[in-house]
Tab-separated table of C-alpha atoms in Angstrom:
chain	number	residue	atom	x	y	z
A	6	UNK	CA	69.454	90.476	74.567
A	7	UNK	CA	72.293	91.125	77.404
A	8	UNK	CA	72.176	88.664	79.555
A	9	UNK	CA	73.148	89.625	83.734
A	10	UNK	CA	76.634	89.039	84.564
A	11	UNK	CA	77.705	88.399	87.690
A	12	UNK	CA	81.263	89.377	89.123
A	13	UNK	CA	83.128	87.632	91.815
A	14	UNK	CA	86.892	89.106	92.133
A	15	UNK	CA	90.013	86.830	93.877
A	16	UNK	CA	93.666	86.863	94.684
A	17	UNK	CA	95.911	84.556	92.987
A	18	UNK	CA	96.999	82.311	95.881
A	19	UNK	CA	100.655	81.071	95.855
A	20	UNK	CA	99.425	77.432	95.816
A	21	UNK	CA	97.100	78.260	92.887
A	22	UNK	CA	100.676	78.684	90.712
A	23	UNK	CA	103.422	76.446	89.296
A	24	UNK	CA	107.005	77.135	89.896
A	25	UNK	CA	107.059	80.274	87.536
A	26	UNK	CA	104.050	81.812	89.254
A	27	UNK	CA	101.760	81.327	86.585
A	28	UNK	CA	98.614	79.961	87.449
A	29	UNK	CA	98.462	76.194	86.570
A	30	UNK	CA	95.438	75.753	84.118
A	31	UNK	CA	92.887	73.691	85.926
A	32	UNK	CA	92.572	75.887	88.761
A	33	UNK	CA	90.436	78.386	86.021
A	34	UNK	CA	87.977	75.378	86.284
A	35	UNK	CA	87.880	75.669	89.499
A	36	UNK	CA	87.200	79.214	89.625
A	37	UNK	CA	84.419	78.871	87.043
A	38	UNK	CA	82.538	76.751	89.707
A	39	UNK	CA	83.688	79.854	92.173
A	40	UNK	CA	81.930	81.909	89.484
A	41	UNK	CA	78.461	79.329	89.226
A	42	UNK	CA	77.961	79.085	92.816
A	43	UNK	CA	78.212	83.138	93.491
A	44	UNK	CA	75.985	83.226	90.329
A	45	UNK	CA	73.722	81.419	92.080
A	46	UNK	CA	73.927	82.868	95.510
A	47	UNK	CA	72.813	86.160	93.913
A	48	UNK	CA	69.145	84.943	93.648
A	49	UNK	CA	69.339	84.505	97.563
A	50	UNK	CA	70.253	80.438	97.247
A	51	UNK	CA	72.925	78.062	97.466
A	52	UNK	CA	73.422	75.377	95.984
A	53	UNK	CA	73.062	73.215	99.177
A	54	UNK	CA	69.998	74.642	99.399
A	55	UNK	CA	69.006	73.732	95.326
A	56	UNK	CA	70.255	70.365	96.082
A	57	UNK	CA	67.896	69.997	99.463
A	58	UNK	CA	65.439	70.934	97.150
A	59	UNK	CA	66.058	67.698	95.419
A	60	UNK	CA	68.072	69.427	91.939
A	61	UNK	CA	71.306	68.800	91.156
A	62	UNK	CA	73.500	70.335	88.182
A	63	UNK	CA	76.333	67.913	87.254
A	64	UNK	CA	78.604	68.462	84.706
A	65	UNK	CA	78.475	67.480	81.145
A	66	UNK	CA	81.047	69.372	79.362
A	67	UNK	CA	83.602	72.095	79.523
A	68	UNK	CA	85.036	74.280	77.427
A	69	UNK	CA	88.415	76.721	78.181
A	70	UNK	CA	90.297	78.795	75.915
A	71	UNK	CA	93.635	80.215	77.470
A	72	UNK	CA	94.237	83.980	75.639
A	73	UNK	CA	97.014	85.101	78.498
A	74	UNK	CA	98.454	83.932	82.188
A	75	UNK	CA	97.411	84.617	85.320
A	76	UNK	CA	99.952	85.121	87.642
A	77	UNK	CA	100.232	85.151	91.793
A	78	UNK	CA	98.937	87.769	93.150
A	79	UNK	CA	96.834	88.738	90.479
A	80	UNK	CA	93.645	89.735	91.475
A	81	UNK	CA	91.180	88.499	88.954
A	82	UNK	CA	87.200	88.933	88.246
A	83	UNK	CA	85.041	86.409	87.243
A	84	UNK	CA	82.388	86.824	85.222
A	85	UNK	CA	79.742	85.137	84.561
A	86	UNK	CA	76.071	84.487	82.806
A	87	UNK	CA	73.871	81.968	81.434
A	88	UNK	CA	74.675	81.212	78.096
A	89	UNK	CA	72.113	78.710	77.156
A	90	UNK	CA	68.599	77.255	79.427
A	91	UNK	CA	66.497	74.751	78.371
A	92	UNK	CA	64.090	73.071	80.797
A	93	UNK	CA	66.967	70.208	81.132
A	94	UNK	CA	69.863	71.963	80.680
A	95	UNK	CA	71.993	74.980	81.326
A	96	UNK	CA	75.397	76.373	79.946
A	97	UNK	CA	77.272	79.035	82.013
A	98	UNK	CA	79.750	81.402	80.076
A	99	UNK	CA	82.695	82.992	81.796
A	100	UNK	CA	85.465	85.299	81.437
A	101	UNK	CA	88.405	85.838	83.789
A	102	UNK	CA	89.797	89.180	83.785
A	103	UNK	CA	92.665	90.825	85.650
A	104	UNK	CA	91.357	93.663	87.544
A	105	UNK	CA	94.708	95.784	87.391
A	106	UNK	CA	94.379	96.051	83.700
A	107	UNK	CA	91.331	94.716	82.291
A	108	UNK	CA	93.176	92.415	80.760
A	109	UNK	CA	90.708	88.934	79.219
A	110	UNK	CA	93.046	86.191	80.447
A	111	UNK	CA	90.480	83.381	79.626
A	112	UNK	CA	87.256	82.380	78.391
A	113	UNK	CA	85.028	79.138	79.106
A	114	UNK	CA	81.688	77.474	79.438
A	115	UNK	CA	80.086	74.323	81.312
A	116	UNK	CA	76.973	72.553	80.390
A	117	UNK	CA	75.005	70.892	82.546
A	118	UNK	CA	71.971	69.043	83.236
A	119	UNK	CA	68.829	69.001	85.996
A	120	UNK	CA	68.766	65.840	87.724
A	121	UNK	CA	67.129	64.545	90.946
A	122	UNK	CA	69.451	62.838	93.948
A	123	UNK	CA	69.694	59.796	91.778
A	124	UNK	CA	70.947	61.520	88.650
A	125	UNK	CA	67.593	60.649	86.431
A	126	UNK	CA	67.128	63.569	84.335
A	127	UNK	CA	64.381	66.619	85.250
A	128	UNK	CA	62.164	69.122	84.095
A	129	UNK	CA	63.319	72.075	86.158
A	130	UNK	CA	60.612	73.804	84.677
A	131	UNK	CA	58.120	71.601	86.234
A	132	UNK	CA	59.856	70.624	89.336
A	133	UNK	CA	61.229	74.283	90.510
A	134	UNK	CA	59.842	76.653	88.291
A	135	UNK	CA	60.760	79.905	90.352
A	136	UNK	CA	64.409	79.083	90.162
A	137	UNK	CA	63.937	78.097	86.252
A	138	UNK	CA	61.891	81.450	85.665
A	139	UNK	CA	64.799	83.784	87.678
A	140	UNK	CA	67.471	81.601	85.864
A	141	UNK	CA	65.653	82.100	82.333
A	142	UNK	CA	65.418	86.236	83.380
A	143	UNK	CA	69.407	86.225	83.754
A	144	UNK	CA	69.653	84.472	80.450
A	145	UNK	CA	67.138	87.327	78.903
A	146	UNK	CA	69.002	90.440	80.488
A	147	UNK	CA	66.321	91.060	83.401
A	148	UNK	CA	66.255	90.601	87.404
């Protein structure tokens, strides 16, 4: 099973980098949600548009492992697919990669669960199943 990856490239900005022009370490977090929300936008929704729908995916836990720096300028893919789906929950995987080289500069995922507007926990399964069953069909290599 090869589950779909989606790519999203960037630019390293100059505010995205400390003094030596590396790229300080949290901003890969950010660019993992960069990743997740053009992941999403491939099945032709936002996630304004998931939340309007009453689902929400916070955060539960992250994972990063730093292999080599990015630095400014860089321009860097991310990639990424779902790792894990359960009716409740779903983990993302990523990899950041610099285009110029191919180089794998880091690795990550981020769990999360489906909750409603007041964070109770949710079957998305039950409550949106089209968006479970294309979500489920990315996790299972198909469209």
């Amino acid at each position: 099973m090869n589950p779909v990856v989606h790519s999203h490239r960037l630019r390293v900005r100059y505010s995205e980098t400390d003094q030596m022009g590396v790229v300080y370490h949290t901003n890969y977090l950010n660019w993992f949600e960069v990743g997740r929300t053009e992941f999403i936008r491939h099945a032709d929704l936002t996630y304004r548009e998931l939340e309007e729908k009453g689902v929400l995916l916070p955060l539960t836990d992250a994972s990063i492992s730093y292999k080599k720096p990015a630095k400014y300028d860089d321009e860097v893919e991310i990639r990424t697919h779902v790792d894990e789906i359960t009716s409740v929950r779903l983990t993302f995987a990523y990899e950041i990669v610099r285009v110029s080289d191919a180089e794998l500069l880091v690795t990550g995922k981020t769990m999360h669960v489906f909750t409603n507007a007041a964070f109770k926990p949710i079957r998305l399964s039950r409550t949106e199943p089209d968006v479970y069953e294309w979500l489920e069909n990315q996790h299972k290599g198909g469209e």
